[in-house]
PDB file of C-alpha atoms in Angstrom:
ATOM      1  CA  ALA A 576      52.933  75.540  77.117  1.00 90.00           C
ATOM      2  CA  LEU A 577      50.179  73.286  78.380  1.00 94.00           C
ATOM      3  CA  VAL A 578      50.347  70.451  80.947  1.00 96.00           C
ATOM      4  CA  VAL A 579      47.436  68.007  81.264  1.00 97.00           C
ATOM      5  CA  GLY A 580      47.190  65.646  84.250  1.00 98.00           C
ATOM      6  CA  ILE A 581      44.926  62.600  83.949  1.00 98.00           C
ATOM      7  CA  SER A 582      43.625  60.253  86.673  1.00 98.00           C
ATOM      8  CA  ILE A 583      41.908  56.987  85.724  1.00 97.00           C
ATOM      9  CA  ARG A 584      40.077  54.200  87.578  1.00 96.00           C
ATOM     10  CA  GLN A 585      39.501  50.790  86.043  1.00 96.00           C
ATOM     11  CA  THR A 586      35.835  49.755  85.981  1.00 94.00           C
ATOM     12  CA  GLY A 587      35.913  46.855  83.515  1.00 93.00           C
ATOM     13  CA  ALA A 588      38.034  43.857  82.595  1.00 94.00           C
ATOM     14  CA  SER A 589      41.052  45.934  81.518  1.00 94.00           C
ATOM     15  CA  MET A 590      42.743  49.133  82.622  1.00 96.00           C
ATOM     16  CA  PRO A 591      41.942  52.103  80.340  1.00 97.00           C
ATOM     17  CA  THR A 592      44.938  53.822  78.790  1.00 97.00           C
ATOM     18  CA  VAL A 593      45.139  57.263  77.222  1.00 98.00           C
ATOM     19  CA  THR A 594      45.523  56.896  73.467  1.00 98.00           C
ATOM     20  CA  SER A 595      45.551  60.611  72.647  1.00 98.00           C
ATOM     21  CA  VAL A 596      45.240  64.080  74.132  1.00 98.00           C
ATOM     22  CA  THR A 597      44.536  67.141  71.984  1.00 96.00           C
ATOM     23  CA  TYR A 598      44.173  70.845  72.664  1.00 95.00           C
ATOM     24  CA  ASN A 599      42.400  72.849  69.991  1.00 93.00           C
ATOM     25  CA  SER A 600      42.873  69.750  67.764  1.00 92.00           C
ATOM     26  CA  VAL A 601      46.677  69.823  68.285  1.00 93.00           C
ATOM     27  CA  SER A 602      48.189  66.614  69.734  1.00 95.00           C
ATOM     28  CA  LEU A 603      49.996  66.586  73.060  1.00 96.00           C
ATOM     29  CA  ALA A 604      52.831  64.188  73.939  1.00 97.00           C
ATOM     30  CA  SER A 605      53.154  61.934  76.969  1.00 98.00           C
ATOM     31  CA  LEU A 606      55.811  63.394  79.276  1.00 98.00           C
ATOM     32  CA  PHE A 607      56.495  60.176  81.213  1.00 97.00           C
ATOM     33  CA  PRO A 608      55.192  56.584  81.029  1.00 96.00           C
ATOM     34  CA  ALA A 609      51.853  55.966  82.735  1.00 96.00           C
ATOM     35  CA  VAL A 610      51.886  54.716  86.327  1.00 96.00           C
ATOM     36  CA  GLU A 611      49.443  52.238  87.893  1.00 96.00           C
ATOM     37  CA  SER A 612      48.733  51.910  91.609  1.00 95.00           C
ATOM     38  CA  PRO A 613      50.189  48.799  93.311  1.00 93.00           C
ATOM     39  CA  GLU A 614      48.588  45.368  93.668  1.00 88.00           C
ATOM     40  CA  SER A 615      46.205  45.835  90.731  1.00 84.00           C
ATOM     41  CA  SER A 616      44.159  48.310  92.770  1.00 87.00           C
ATOM     42  CA  GLY A 617      42.835  49.921  89.603  1.00 93.00           C
ATOM     43  CA  MET A 618      44.253  53.474  89.676  1.00 96.00           C
ATOM     44  CA  ARG A 619      46.360  55.050  86.934  1.00 97.00           C
ATOM     45  CA  SER A 620      47.887  58.480  86.350  1.00 98.00           C
ATOM     46  CA  GLU A 621      49.293  60.052  83.207  1.00 98.00           C
ATOM     47  CA  ILE A 622      50.835  63.441  82.392  1.00 98.00           C
ATOM     48  CA  TRP A 623      50.921  65.004  78.922  1.00 98.00           C
ATOM     49  CA  GLY A 624      52.306  68.270  77.588  1.00 97.00           C
ATOM     50  CA  LEU A 625      52.467  70.668  74.672  1.00 95.00           C
ATOM     51  CA  ALA A 626      55.053  73.404  74.143  1.00 89.00           C
ATOM     52  CA  GLY A 627      56.019  75.828  71.413  1.00 77.00           C
ATOM     53  CA  ASP A 628      54.161  78.115  69.061  1.00 64.00           C
ATOM     54  CA  THR A 629      51.403  75.524  68.499  1.00 65.00           C
ATOM     55  CA  VAL A 630      49.702  76.367  71.821  1.00 78.00           C
ATOM     56  CA  ALA A 631      46.636  78.433  70.970  1.00 81.00           C
ATOM     57  CA  THR A 632      45.517  81.241  73.267  1.00 81.00           C
ATOM     58  CA  GLY A 633      42.000  81.799  74.524  1.00 83.00           C
ATOM     59  CA  THR A 634      39.421  79.205  75.549  1.00 87.00           C
ATOM     60  CA  ASN A 635      39.818  75.900  73.698  1.00 90.00           C
ATOM     61  CA  THR A 636      38.857  72.266  74.224  1.00 94.00           C
ATOM     62  CA  VAL A 637      41.130  69.611  75.719  1.00 95.00           C
ATOM     63  CA  SER A 638      40.057  66.173  74.451  1.00 97.00           C
ATOM     64  CA  ILE A 639      41.218  62.931  76.113  1.00 97.00           C
ATOM     65  CA  THR A 640      40.639  59.593  74.371  1.00 97.00           C
ATOM     66  CA  LEU A 641      40.778  56.307  76.321  1.00 97.00           C
ATOM     67  CA  SER A 642      41.355  52.799  75.022  1.00 97.00           C
ATOM     68  CA  THR A 643      38.255  51.537  76.880  1.00 97.00           C
ATOM     69  CA  SER A 644      35.652  52.873  79.276  1.00 96.00           C
ATOM     70  CA  GLY A 645      36.554  53.851  82.833  1.00 96.00           C
ATOM     71  CA  GLU A 646      36.298  56.682  85.316  1.00 96.00           C
ATOM     72  CA  VAL A 647      38.503  59.680  84.552  1.00 97.00           C
ATOM     73  CA  VAL A 648      39.373  63.066  86.081  1.00 97.00           C
ATOM     74  CA  GLY A 649      41.572  65.532  84.234  1.00 97.00           C
ATOM     75  CA  GLY A 650      42.962  69.008  84.638  1.00 96.00           C
ATOM     76  CA  ALA A 651      45.101  71.408  82.622  1.00 95.00           C
ATOM     77  CA  VAL A 652      47.514  74.234  83.440  1.00 93.00           C
ATOM     78  CA  SER A 653      48.962  76.676  80.885  1.00 91.00           C
ATOM     79  CA  PHE A 654      52.265  78.597  80.965  1.00 89.00           C
ATOM     80  CA  THR A 655      54.015  81.281  78.940  1.00 84.00           C
ATOM     81  CA  GLY A 656      57.744  81.861  78.446  1.00 82.00           C
ATOM     82  CA  VAL A 657      58.628  78.147  78.389  1.00 88.00           C
ATOM     83  CA  ASP A 658      61.917  76.832  76.978  1.00 87.00           C
ATOM     84  CA  PRO A 659      60.997  75.435  73.521  1.00 85.00           C
ATOM     85  CA  SER A 660      63.995  73.086  73.298  1.00 85.00           C
ATOM     86  CA  SER A 661      63.672  71.421  76.718  1.00 89.00           C
ATOM     87  CA  PRO A 662      60.311  72.416  78.192  1.00 93.00           C
ATOM     88  CA  PHE A 663      59.562  69.534  80.584  1.00 96.00           C
ATOM     89  CA  ASN A 664      61.224  67.166  83.040  1.00 95.00           C
ATOM     90  CA  ALA A 665      58.783  64.571  84.414  1.00 97.00           C
ATOM     91  CA  THR A 666      58.657  61.429  86.525  1.00 97.00           C
ATOM     92  CA  GLY A 667      56.016  59.220  88.168  1.00 97.00           C
ATOM     93  CA  GLN A 668      55.530  56.764  91.008  1.00 96.00           C
ATOM     94  CA  SER A 669      53.067  54.415  92.667  1.00 96.00           C
ATOM     95  CA  SER A 670      52.946  53.364  96.296  1.00 96.00           C
ATOM     96  CA  GLU A 671      50.732  53.146  99.382  1.00 96.00           C
ATOM     97  CA  GLY A 672      50.476  55.438 102.386  1.00 96.00           C
ATOM     98  CA  THR A 673      48.825  58.432 104.000  1.00 97.00           C
ATOM     99  CA  GLN A 674      51.103  60.865 102.170  1.00 97.00           C
ATOM    100  CA  ILE A 675      52.351  61.347  98.606  1.00 98.00           C
ATOM    101  CA  THR A 676      55.832  62.816  98.153  1.00 97.00           C
ATOM    102  CA  GLN A 677      57.386  63.371  94.742  1.00 97.00           C
ATOM    103  CA  ALA A 678      60.829  64.876  94.160  1.00 95.00           C
ATOM    104  CA  LEU A 679      62.670  66.385  91.184  1.00 94.00           C
ATOM    105  CA  VAL A 680      66.002  68.040  90.505  1.00 90.00           C
ATOM    106  CA  THR A 681      64.879  71.488  89.340  1.00 88.00           C
ATOM    107  CA  GLY A 682      65.959  74.971  88.389  1.00 79.00           C
ATOM    108  CA  SER A 683      65.143  77.872  90.675  1.00 74.00           C
ATOM    109  CA  THR A 684      63.034  79.653  88.033  1.00 80.00           C
ATOM    110  CA  SER A 685      60.995  76.598  86.988  1.00 90.00           C
ATOM    111  CA  TYR A 686      57.419  75.690  87.889  1.00 92.00           C
ATOM    112  CA  LEU A 687      56.005  72.338  89.000  1.00 96.00           C
ATOM    113  CA  VAL A 688      52.750  70.551  88.153  1.00 97.00           C
ATOM    114  CA  ASP A 689      51.607  67.261  89.680  1.00 98.00           C
ATOM    115  CA  VAL A 690      48.686  64.839  89.353  1.00 98.00           C
ATOM    116  CA  LEU A 691      47.439  61.972  91.540  1.00 98.00           C
ATOM    117  CA  ALA A 692      44.849  59.198  91.445  1.00 98.00           C
ATOM    118  CA  ILE A 693      43.387  57.618  94.617  1.00 97.00           C
ATOM    119  CA  ASP A 694      40.200  56.021  95.903  1.00 94.00           C
ATOM    120  CA  GLY A 695      37.190  58.321  95.620  1.00 92.00           C
ATOM    121  CA  GLY A 696      36.167  57.621  99.204  1.00 91.00           C
ATOM    122  CA  SER A 697      39.270  59.393 100.534  1.00 94.00           C
ATOM    123  CA  THR A 698      40.525  62.993 100.525  1.00 96.00           C
ATOM    124  CA  ALA A 699      43.713  64.706  99.311  1.00 98.00           C
ATOM    125  CA  SER A 700      45.129  68.004 100.590  1.00 98.00           C
ATOM    126  CA  PRO A 701      48.253  69.674  99.170  1.00 98.00           C
ATOM    127  CA  PHE A 702      51.081  70.807 101.424  1.00 97.00           C
ATOM    128  CA  ALA A 703      51.695  74.488 102.107  1.00 96.00           C
ATOM    129  CA  GLY A 704      53.168  76.335  99.157  1.00 94.00           C
ATOM    130  CA  GLN A 705      51.211  74.338  96.569  1.00 96.00           C
ATOM    131  CA  THR A 706      48.167  75.758  94.788  1.00 95.00           C
ATOM    132  CA  THR A 707      45.356  73.335  93.995  1.00 97.00           C
ATOM    133  CA  ALA A 708      44.655  73.352  90.249  1.00 96.00           C
ATOM    134  CA  TRP A 709      41.860  70.762  90.435  1.00 97.00           C
ATOM    135  CA  ASN A 710      40.548  68.265  92.998  1.00 97.00           C
ATOM    136  CA  ARG A 711      37.510  66.255  91.930  1.00 96.00           C
ATOM    137  CA  SER A 712      35.979  62.849  92.451  1.00 95.00           C
ATOM    138  CA  THR A 713      33.565  60.792  90.384  1.00 95.00           C
ATOM    139  CA  GLY A 714      31.672  59.863  93.554  1.00 89.00           C
ATOM    140  CA  SER A 715      32.115  59.578  97.288  1.00 84.00           C
ATOM    141  CA  GLY A 716      32.374  55.797  97.554  1.00 82.00           C
ATOM    142  CA  SER A 717      35.290  53.381  97.516  1.00 82.00           C
ATOM    143  CA  ALA A 718      34.291  52.318  94.000  1.00 86.00           C
ATOM    144  CA  ASN A 719      34.972  55.806  92.683  1.00 94.00           C
ATOM    145  CA  LEU A 720      37.995  57.896  91.704  1.00 96.00           C
ATOM    146  CA  LEU A 721      39.578  61.038  93.152  1.00 97.00           C
ATOM    147  CA  GLY A 722      41.898  62.929  90.850  1.00 97.00           C
ATOM    148  CA  ALA A 723      43.808  66.054  91.837  1.00 98.00           C
ATOM    149  CA  GLY A 724      46.630  68.288  90.690  1.00 97.00           C
ATOM    150  CA  SER A 725      48.536  71.305  91.957  1.00 97.00           C
ATOM    151  CA  THR A 726      51.218  73.822  90.996  1.00 96.00           C
ATOM    152  CA  LYS A 727      54.178  75.322  92.813  1.00 95.00           C
ATOM    153  CA  PRO A 728      57.258  77.455  92.046  1.00 92.00           C
ATOM    154  CA  ALA A 729      60.337  75.229  92.054  1.00 91.00           C
ATOM    155  CA  SER A 730      63.121  75.516  94.603  1.00 87.00           C
ATOM    156  CA  PRO A 731      66.796  75.808  93.633  1.00 79.00           C
ATOM    157  CA  VAL A 732      68.370  72.412  92.845  1.00 81.00           C
ATOM    158  CA  PHE A 733      65.711  70.152  94.478  1.00 88.00           C
ATOM    159  CA  SER A 734      61.917  70.382  94.805  1.00 93.00           C
ATOM    160  CA  LEU A 735      59.143  68.395  96.501  1.00 95.00           C
ATOM    161  CA  MET A 736      55.402  68.126  95.782  1.00 97.00           C
ATOM    162  CA  GLN A 737      53.422  66.563  98.642  1.00 98.00           C
ATOM    163  CA  TRP A 738      49.839  65.642  99.507  1.00 98.00           C
ATOM    164  CA  SER A 739      48.198  64.451 102.730  1.00 98.00           C
ATOM    165  CA  LEU A 740      45.618  61.702 102.213  1.00 97.00           C
ATOM    166  CA  GLY A 741      42.555  61.067 104.371  1.00 96.00           C
ATOM    167  CA  ALA A 742      43.502  57.411 104.928  1.00 95.00           C
ATOM    168  CA  THR A 743      46.098  54.879 103.858  1.00 96.00           C
ATOM    169  CA  GLU A 744      45.636  54.683 100.093  1.00 95.00           C
ATOM    170  CA  LYS A 745      47.220  52.990  97.108  1.00 96.00           C
ATOM    171  CA  PHE A 746      48.030  55.750  94.646  1.00 97.00           C
ATOM    172  CA  ALA A 747      49.498  56.617  91.264  1.00 98.00           C
ATOM    173  CA  ALA A 748      51.080  60.037  90.719  1.00 98.00           C
ATOM    174  CA  HIS A 749      53.192  62.150  88.357  1.00 98.00           C
ATOM    175  CA  ILE A 750      55.160  65.382  88.609  1.00 98.00           C
ATOM    176  CA  THR A 751      56.719  67.574  85.920  1.00 97.00           C
ATOM    177  CA  GLU A 752      59.011  70.560  85.906  1.00 95.00           C
ATOM    178  CA  VAL A 753      58.100  73.321  83.436  1.00 93.00           C
ATOM    179  CA  ARG A 754      61.319  75.048  82.413  1.00 90.00           C
ATOM    180  CA  PRO A 755      61.438  78.759  81.523  1.00 85.00           C
ATOM    181  CA  PHE A 756      63.077  80.206  78.438  1.00 80.00           C
ATOM    182  CA  GLY A 757      65.915  82.550  79.292  1.00 70.00           C
ATOM    183  CA  PRO A 758      69.310  82.701  80.974  1.00 62.00           C
ATOM    184  CA  ASN A 759      70.132  80.234  83.717  1.00 61.00           C
ATOM    185  CA  VAL A 760      70.241  81.437  87.283  1.00 59.00           C
ATOM    186  CA  VAL A 761      73.684  80.999  88.841  1.00 69.00           C
ATOM    187  CA  GLU A 762      74.539  81.778  92.448  1.00 69.00           C
ATOM    188  CA  LEU A 763      78.026  83.324  92.607  1.00 75.00           C
ATOM    189  CA  LYS A 764      79.933  82.271  95.748  1.00 78.00           C
ATOM    190  CA  THR A 765      83.382  83.773  95.224  1.00 85.00           C
ATOM    191  CA  PHE A 766      85.099  85.970  92.637  1.00 87.00           C
ATOM    192  CA  ASP A 767      88.727  87.169  92.675  1.00 88.00           C
ATOM    193  CA  ALA A 768      90.878  89.069  90.181  1.00 86.00           C
ATOM    194  CA  ASP A 769      94.677  89.202  90.600  1.00 87.00           C
ATOM    195  CA  TYR A 770      96.954  91.282  88.352  1.00 84.00           C
ATOM    196  CA  SER A 771     100.477  90.022  87.677  1.00 82.00           C
ATOM    197  CA  PRO A 772     102.731  92.798  86.296  1.00 81.00           C
ATOM    198  CA  HIS A 773     105.528  90.362  85.476  1.00 78.00           C
ATOM    199  CA  ARG A 774     103.345  88.083  83.362  1.00 72.00           C
ATOM    200  CA  GLU A 775     101.120  90.943  82.183  1.00 76.00           C
ATOM    201  CA  HIS A 776      97.834  89.232  82.827  1.00 82.00           C
ATOM    202  CA  VAL A 777      94.880  89.249  85.192  1.00 84.00           C
ATOM    203  CA  ALA A 778      93.881  85.917  86.760  1.00 85.00           C
ATOM    204  CA  LEU A 779      90.122  85.599  87.289  1.00 85.00           C
ATOM    205  CA  ARG A 780      88.923  82.929  89.717  1.00 84.00           C
ATOM    206  CA  TRP A 781      85.342  82.211  90.727  1.00 81.00           C
ATOM    207  CA  SER A 782      83.119  79.500  92.169  1.00 79.00           C
ATOM    208  CA  THR A 783      79.358  79.022  92.096  1.00 75.00           C
ATOM    209  CA  GLY A 784      76.661  77.190  94.012  1.00 67.00           C
ATOM    210  CA  GLY A 785      73.100  76.229  93.123  1.00 58.00           C
ATOM    211  CA  GLU A 786      73.998  76.110  89.443  1.00 60.00           C
ATOM    212  CA  LEU A 787      71.876  73.880  87.207  1.00 55.00           C
ATOM    213  CA  GLY A 788      72.013  73.094  83.502  1.00 56.00           C
ATOM    214  CA  THR A 789      74.832  75.530  82.711  1.00 65.00           C
ATOM    215  CA  LEU A 790      76.957  74.461  79.744  1.00 65.00           C
ATOM    216  CA  GLY A 791      79.674  77.005  80.458  1.00 74.00           C
ATOM    217  CA  PHE A 792      80.715  80.630  80.831  1.00 80.00           C
ATOM    218  CA  ARG A 793      81.983  83.338  78.516  1.00 80.00           C
ATOM    219  CA  VAL A 794      84.093  86.088  80.089  1.00 84.00           C
ATOM    220  CA  LEU A 795      83.736  89.594  78.610  1.00 85.00           C
ATOM    221  CA  ARG A 796      85.745  92.739  79.208  1.00 83.00           C
ATOM    222  CA  GLU A 797      84.830  96.325  78.420  1.00 86.00           C
ATOM    223  CA  THR A 798      87.146  98.298  76.150  1.00 85.00           C
ATOM    224  CA  GLU A 799      87.846 102.029  76.395  1.00 85.00           C
ATOM    225  CA  ASP A 800      85.185 102.536  73.712  1.00 85.00           C
ATOM    226  CA  GLY A 801      82.554 100.877  75.879  1.00 84.00           C
ATOM    227  CA  VAL A 802      82.432  97.743  73.732  1.00 86.00           C
ATOM    228  CA  PHE A 803      82.361  94.305  75.370  1.00 86.00           C
ATOM    229  CA  GLU A 804      84.656  91.686  73.849  1.00 86.00           C
ATOM    230  CA  GLN A 805      85.062  88.025  74.765  1.00 85.00           C
ATOM    231  CA  VAL A 806      88.264  87.066  76.590  1.00 83.00           C
ATOM    232  CA  ASN A 807      88.195  83.261  76.668  1.00 81.00           C
ATOM    233  CA  ARG A 808      88.553  81.350  73.406  1.00 77.00           C
ATOM    234  CA  GLY A 809      86.245  78.519  74.487  1.00 76.00           C
ATOM    235  CA  LEU A 810      83.611  77.993  77.161  1.00 74.00           C
ATOM    236  CA  VAL A 811      84.773  77.703  80.759  1.00 77.00           C
ATOM    237  CA  ALA A 812      83.081  74.480  81.873  1.00 72.00           C
ATOM    238  CA  GLY A 813      79.887  74.896  83.883  1.00 67.00           C
ATOM    239  CA  SER A 814      79.600  72.757  87.008  1.00 54.00           C
ATOM    240  CA  ALA A 815      78.439  73.814  90.461  1.00 42.00           C
ATOM    241  CA  LEU A 816      80.836  73.964  93.404  1.00 38.00           C
ATOM    242  CA  VAL A 817      83.904  73.930  91.156  1.00 44.00           C
ATOM    243  CA  ALA A 818      86.373  76.816  91.141  1.00 43.00           C
ATOM    244  CA  ARG A 819      87.281  78.258  87.745  1.00 42.00           C
ATOM    245  CA  GLU A 820      90.333  80.152  86.593  1.00 46.00           C
ATOM    246  CA  ILE A 821      90.957  82.119  83.430  1.00 44.00           C
ATOM    247  CA  LEU A 822      93.890  84.325  82.455  1.00 47.00           C
ATOM    248  CA  GLU A 823      93.184  87.636  80.769  1.00 45.00           C
ATOM    249  CA  THR A 824      96.275  88.934  78.989  1.00 43.00           C
ATOM    250  CA  GLY A 825      97.007  92.482  77.989  1.00 40.00           C
TER     251      GLY A 825
END
């Protein structure tokens, strides 16, 4: 998968917008609507992505097309092993301050990518735990643009991406989760099995915590031949912090 972060500064009568992004001539999709800095201060951020088998390996060209001229800074980060059916989860914001904080509900095995756009006369430094992917400006004056992006492994359930700015700045920013392909990570809190000789069944009860995006559970038992067979007829509903119970007969 490929994530492209784009920072833009308006230099003419209208704000430039991204009309297309391609990688190796393959089109990317916008992951979340573009965000503009407050009070018509002329900054804009966008985040685009590409997932699936169409992502070429090796060194290839990322092309960004704007609706009109303006200053632009862009960066790209690639990933392998991404969920093809639900690869991204993105959001964006604009505000003013000396710090940028963006938050997402995330899975513990996901990765995060962010992008920001501020005045080129300022500075931006990522918080500890984030790795700078790019941090460039079109010039050192207030009439220029600074665009930056970083990456970070996600935390279970809830994740933050944060930057310290050199001064109070109006900003536009985006963040996206990049979701891995594979089984969900579930934290098991309790598990009990009680055998009832009168009813001839085993009652299984368990509860989880830190569970995200789990549709449900299938319970398997091992036979004397070493074969695993499913016990429950349908999925046991998946929802964190809820105790489950299933009866295994025989």
